[in-house]
XYZ file of C-alpha atoms in Angstrom:
352
model
C 0.185 0.032 0.100
C 1.347 3.448 -0.838
C 0.973 7.042 0.334
C -0.696 8.897 -2.525
C -1.843 12.566 -2.668
C -4.875 13.286 -4.367
C -5.855 16.562 -6.135
C -9.027 17.404 -4.856
C -10.703 20.091 -6.863
C -14.391 20.134 -4.735
C -15.995 17.933 -7.834
C -17.421 14.304 -7.782
C -14.377 13.070 -9.755
C -11.608 14.054 -7.609
C -13.653 12.925 -4.525
C -14.360 9.301 -6.344
C -10.879 9.086 -6.673
C -9.561 9.606 -3.434
C -12.805 7.486 -2.234
C -11.571 4.637 -4.205
C -7.737 4.706 -3.088
C -8.392 4.498 0.221
C -11.067 1.507 -0.313
C -8.276 -0.084 -1.602
C -6.221 0.429 1.479
C -3.555 3.282 0.157
C -2.767 6.114 2.765
C -4.632 8.994 1.296
C -3.682 12.647 1.460
C -6.259 15.501 -0.162
C -4.588 18.717 -1.446
C -6.711 21.596 -3.498
C -4.164 24.015 -5.575
C -5.357 27.108 -5.344
C -5.016 28.571 -8.387
C -7.109 31.850 -8.635
C -7.122 34.789 -6.396
C -9.637 37.171 -7.847
C -11.848 39.286 -5.900
C -13.344 38.323 -2.428
C -16.910 37.631 -3.838
C -15.467 35.358 -6.880
C -15.404 31.590 -6.306
C -12.994 29.823 -8.667
C -14.478 26.676 -10.043
C -11.049 25.013 -10.040
C -10.359 25.676 -6.173
C -13.850 25.018 -3.985
C -12.107 24.536 -0.925
C -15.065 24.140 1.085
C -16.353 21.302 -1.190
C -12.887 19.238 -0.742
C -12.981 20.054 2.905
C -16.404 18.216 3.323
C -15.335 15.261 0.972
C -12.021 14.801 2.827
C -13.992 14.992 6.422
C -16.648 12.579 5.020
C -13.559 9.782 3.893
C -11.784 10.656 7.342
C -8.679 12.098 5.444
C -6.115 14.455 6.148
C -6.514 17.566 3.687
C -4.638 20.722 3.062
C -4.775 23.947 0.549
C -1.998 25.227 -1.079
C -1.835 28.945 -2.192
C -0.540 28.951 -5.796
C -2.263 31.849 -7.018
C 0.675 33.956 -7.772
C 2.321 31.354 -9.744
C -0.960 30.728 -11.746
C -1.185 34.393 -12.912
C 2.492 34.450 -13.871
C 2.611 30.984 -15.820
C -1.192 30.662 -17.033
C -3.297 33.832 -16.904
C -0.986 35.968 -18.290
C 0.156 33.883 -20.937
C -3.615 33.199 -21.995
C -4.181 37.187 -22.365
C -0.952 37.364 -24.317
C -1.865 34.913 -26.643
C -5.452 36.005 -27.389
C -3.874 39.781 -27.777
C -1.408 38.252 -30.481
C -4.950 36.621 -32.247
C -4.292 33.155 -30.795
C -6.800 30.538 -29.161
C -4.693 29.587 -26.314
C -5.309 25.993 -24.201
C -4.688 27.278 -20.606
C -5.320 23.958 -18.776
C -2.829 22.303 -21.300
C -0.191 24.487 -19.927
C -1.470 24.558 -16.105
C -1.249 20.757 -15.833
C 2.330 20.425 -16.917
C 3.721 23.819 -15.879
C 1.786 24.119 -12.547
C -0.556 21.455 -11.043
C 1.392 18.389 -11.500
C 4.756 20.059 -10.544
C 3.253 21.525 -7.532
C 1.308 18.230 -6.492
C 4.649 16.537 -7.046
C 6.441 18.672 -4.804
C 3.928 18.518 -2.181
C 3.752 14.659 -2.290
C 7.530 14.731 -1.736
C 6.888 17.194 1.488
C 4.727 14.770 2.430
C 6.868 11.407 1.893
C 4.390 10.352 -0.655
C 5.341 8.114 -3.520
C 2.328 9.319 -6.040
C -0.166 11.824 -7.201
C -3.745 10.947 -8.148
C -6.156 12.920 -10.166
C -9.761 12.330 -11.156
C -8.845 12.538 -15.109
C -10.544 10.312 -17.399
C -7.611 8.818 -18.885
C -5.121 6.141 -17.842
C -1.562 5.936 -17.461
C 0.236 3.185 -19.431
C 3.407 2.028 -19.590
C 4.270 0.677 -23.181
C 6.632 -1.917 -24.692
C 9.346 0.299 -25.070
C 9.216 1.399 -21.594
C 7.954 4.901 -22.063
C 4.925 6.198 -20.451
C 1.722 7.500 -22.005
C -2.003 8.672 -21.001
C -4.437 6.581 -22.866
C -7.843 7.227 -23.867
C -10.609 6.680 -21.450
C -12.872 4.136 -21.588
C -15.733 6.833 -21.584
C -14.986 8.616 -24.866
C -17.241 11.531 -23.790
C -15.241 12.512 -20.845
C -12.299 11.698 -21.907
C -9.331 14.267 -21.019
C -6.304 12.787 -22.658
C -5.971 15.753 -24.917
C -5.278 18.185 -21.817
C -2.878 16.124 -20.637
C -0.550 15.207 -23.399
C 2.409 17.761 -22.141
C 2.902 15.902 -19.012
C 6.426 14.650 -18.877
C 7.614 11.072 -18.693
C 8.884 11.912 -14.636
C 5.425 13.266 -13.978
C 3.336 10.391 -15.433
C 5.695 8.256 -13.751
C 4.268 9.023 -10.484
C 0.621 9.664 -11.389
C -2.431 7.429 -10.865
C -5.905 8.168 -12.519
C -8.054 5.854 -11.089
C -11.232 6.871 -13.366
C -9.689 5.810 -16.893
C -11.865 2.617 -17.107
C -15.175 4.483 -15.505
C -18.162 6.364 -17.177
C -19.516 9.222 -15.891
C -22.590 7.364 -14.578
C -20.629 4.819 -12.896
C -18.610 7.555 -10.963
C -21.611 9.358 -9.522
C -23.341 5.937 -9.011
C -20.081 4.945 -6.799
C -20.219 8.620 -5.029
C -23.870 7.867 -4.041
C -23.317 4.521 -2.252
C -20.427 6.306 -0.483
C -22.555 9.092 0.783
C -19.985 11.480 -0.524
C -21.519 15.159 -0.405
C -20.570 16.131 -3.962
C -22.399 13.199 -5.369
C -24.895 15.378 -7.275
C -22.834 17.980 -7.713
C -22.936 19.438 -11.849
C -19.576 19.320 -13.854
C -17.731 22.668 -14.312
C -17.955 23.739 -18.183
C -15.437 26.523 -18.153
C -12.080 27.904 -17.771
C -11.665 27.988 -14.172
C -10.500 31.690 -13.857
C -13.056 32.891 -16.130
C -15.863 32.958 -13.316
C -18.387 35.395 -15.293
C -18.808 37.327 -18.586
C -16.620 36.214 -21.623
C -12.665 35.726 -22.364
C -12.863 39.040 -24.048
C -14.233 40.613 -20.651
C -11.811 38.575 -18.393
C -9.077 40.181 -20.852
C -10.415 43.568 -21.188
C -10.465 43.857 -16.975
C -7.545 41.821 -16.250
C -4.534 42.685 -19.067
C -2.503 45.706 -18.179
C -2.645 49.088 -20.162
C -5.376 47.333 -22.537
C -6.632 49.401 -25.037
C -9.274 48.133 -27.517
C -8.085 48.334 -30.965
C -10.762 48.410 -33.779
C -9.508 46.937 -36.817
C -10.894 45.731 -40.326
C -13.035 42.801 -41.527
C -11.564 41.730 -44.845
C -12.160 39.208 -47.443
C -9.627 36.798 -48.713
C -8.366 39.243 -51.260
C -8.203 42.072 -48.677
C -10.963 43.788 -49.412
C -12.510 45.754 -46.261
C -15.800 44.288 -45.287
C -16.410 46.209 -42.120
C -15.053 46.920 -38.790
C -14.085 44.539 -35.991
C -14.183 45.444 -32.154
C -10.847 43.925 -31.168
C -8.834 40.800 -32.223
C -9.302 39.414 -28.502
C -13.311 38.688 -29.575
C -12.627 36.324 -32.190
C -11.228 32.741 -33.080
C -10.794 31.017 -36.340
C -14.465 29.085 -37.066
C -16.072 31.546 -35.404
C -19.844 32.707 -37.292
C -22.028 33.994 -34.338
C -21.240 37.636 -32.931
C -19.596 39.008 -35.693
C -21.792 41.862 -36.053
C -21.299 41.634 -39.554
C -23.753 40.788 -42.624
C -22.652 40.376 -46.196
C -25.782 38.325 -47.396
C -24.361 34.444 -46.970
C -22.830 32.653 -44.007
C -19.312 33.880 -43.268
C -16.847 32.725 -40.930
C -13.660 33.817 -39.328
C -10.894 32.326 -41.513
C -7.713 34.104 -39.850
C -6.740 36.513 -37.623
C -3.722 38.582 -38.357
C -2.424 40.470 -35.286
C 0.292 42.082 -37.498
C -2.180 44.340 -39.552
C -5.013 44.115 -36.864
C -7.256 42.415 -39.419
C -9.846 39.687 -39.101
C -10.174 37.623 -42.313
C -13.363 36.486 -43.195
C -14.414 33.500 -45.661
C -16.864 30.927 -46.315
C -17.108 27.390 -44.856
C -15.165 25.793 -47.682
C -12.198 28.275 -46.974
C -11.789 26.903 -43.172
C -10.525 23.116 -44.316
C -7.000 22.423 -44.230
C -4.834 19.388 -45.446
C -1.638 20.359 -43.872
C -0.474 22.093 -40.237
C 2.583 23.121 -38.737
C 2.976 22.466 -34.925
C 5.522 23.836 -32.511
C 6.251 23.411 -28.507
C 6.303 19.686 -28.895
C 6.021 17.119 -26.242
C 6.299 13.357 -27.006
C 5.163 10.868 -24.661
C 4.982 7.162 -26.219
C 8.058 7.867 -28.259
C 11.130 9.950 -27.248
C 10.579 12.446 -30.704
C 10.987 12.764 -34.420
C 13.925 13.299 -35.848
C 13.973 15.500 -39.223
C 12.104 13.935 -41.811
C 11.095 10.874 -39.718
C 7.348 10.141 -39.935
C 4.576 8.462 -37.753
C 1.029 7.675 -38.784
C -1.491 8.879 -36.133
C -4.967 9.775 -35.392
C -4.702 13.528 -34.644
C -7.220 15.920 -32.540
C -6.989 19.431 -33.258
C -9.008 20.274 -30.548
C -10.649 19.140 -27.236
C -13.862 17.737 -28.813
C -12.318 16.714 -32.057
C -12.823 12.921 -32.530
C -9.509 13.059 -34.830
C -8.643 12.534 -38.482
C -5.896 10.008 -39.668
C -2.740 11.615 -40.749
C 1.095 11.414 -41.097
C 3.149 13.421 -38.814
C 6.695 14.344 -39.976
C 9.795 15.618 -37.689
C 11.043 18.932 -38.750
C 13.494 19.764 -36.122
C 11.849 22.164 -33.660
C 8.450 21.631 -35.169
C 6.198 18.667 -37.149
C 4.070 18.955 -40.168
C 0.906 17.115 -40.227
C -0.384 15.838 -43.514
C -4.415 14.958 -43.022
C -5.872 12.024 -45.227
C -9.063 14.229 -44.979
C -8.789 18.149 -44.746
C -10.031 19.210 -41.150
C -12.434 22.284 -40.338
C -10.771 25.359 -38.624
C -7.181 24.469 -37.441
C -6.957 27.418 -35.150
C -3.140 28.702 -34.211
C -2.970 28.755 -30.501
C -4.827 25.203 -30.084
C -3.081 21.912 -29.564
C -2.883 18.897 -31.979
C -2.586 15.831 -29.950
C -1.341 12.827 -31.887
C -2.660 9.355 -30.780
C -1.665 5.525 -32.054
C -3.882 2.903 -32.575
C -4.414 1.913 -29.105
C -5.389 5.376 -28.136
C -2.170 6.159 -26.485
C -0.671 9.465 -26.860
C 2.380 9.753 -29.076
C 2.714 13.337 -28.677
C 1.247 16.625 -29.486
C 2.051 20.538 -30.056
C 0.673 24.316 -30.463
C -0.994 24.718 -33.607
C 1.339 27.419 -35.621
């Protein structure tokens, strides 16, 4: 039996994770990383300490809250704001998991003499025949969270347990109810933890230093001016609703040009790409790809994307991904994650 630190968000998934590990005989310690220090009346969906404490009391396990708000602001929130202002659409959870949450939990585990950390993610950690570790798709596809975990390192994975990988959400709720956990019927959180009200653009306007809205032009693919936009932070590739412009036919954001302060609009057919490039790479099931080396994969270009068959080619500090069928609205700043035939993460990177 091991000593295990469980990351507790105050939700049902992390509560059941702690319950299952304790029921298996492990020495379980709960911890919440307080990552968002907004206004006093603001409650972060990621740091619901009261609910986490209630679960810890019900399970009779030690519980701690660790303040990481300043580090979270610097490593997650500020880059999030900068990416949007540069015309990209970031994945803050991808950044947070590797750079903050798993690192801080492992440091806390070391301070408590614990061998492992555990989370309520719907995924599994698999050791492959080549000796490397990778996250594997959850059995419950609708809740699979491997896309957000592709940046985890081999050292992080070696000390991480994810007990919910083979369970459905209904099964998790039934376990919580049978164990009389106080969050058994708590709804799932749906949004990014630090955007607690309003839109992402509202958040950026309120929190970016010296931010001044810069209006600019909507243009077509030939550069013809179609109208005026209200600032790049309000748009993302593939967007149709909320553009505030009518051209007599359905029209979508194809590209955001931060240098020219322009939003390029086009019809739906123009949103499809047969090839994309990614940087900021991380590999799990393989050490990497040498220049010119290729691997076949199923590639997801957003969290809820089912994936498309592709060939991933190494290009030094980047990869080139060539799809069998064109993909719609590949968005700069989002992640492309590559999977093998067994659903294990090969690696991933940021879409350029």
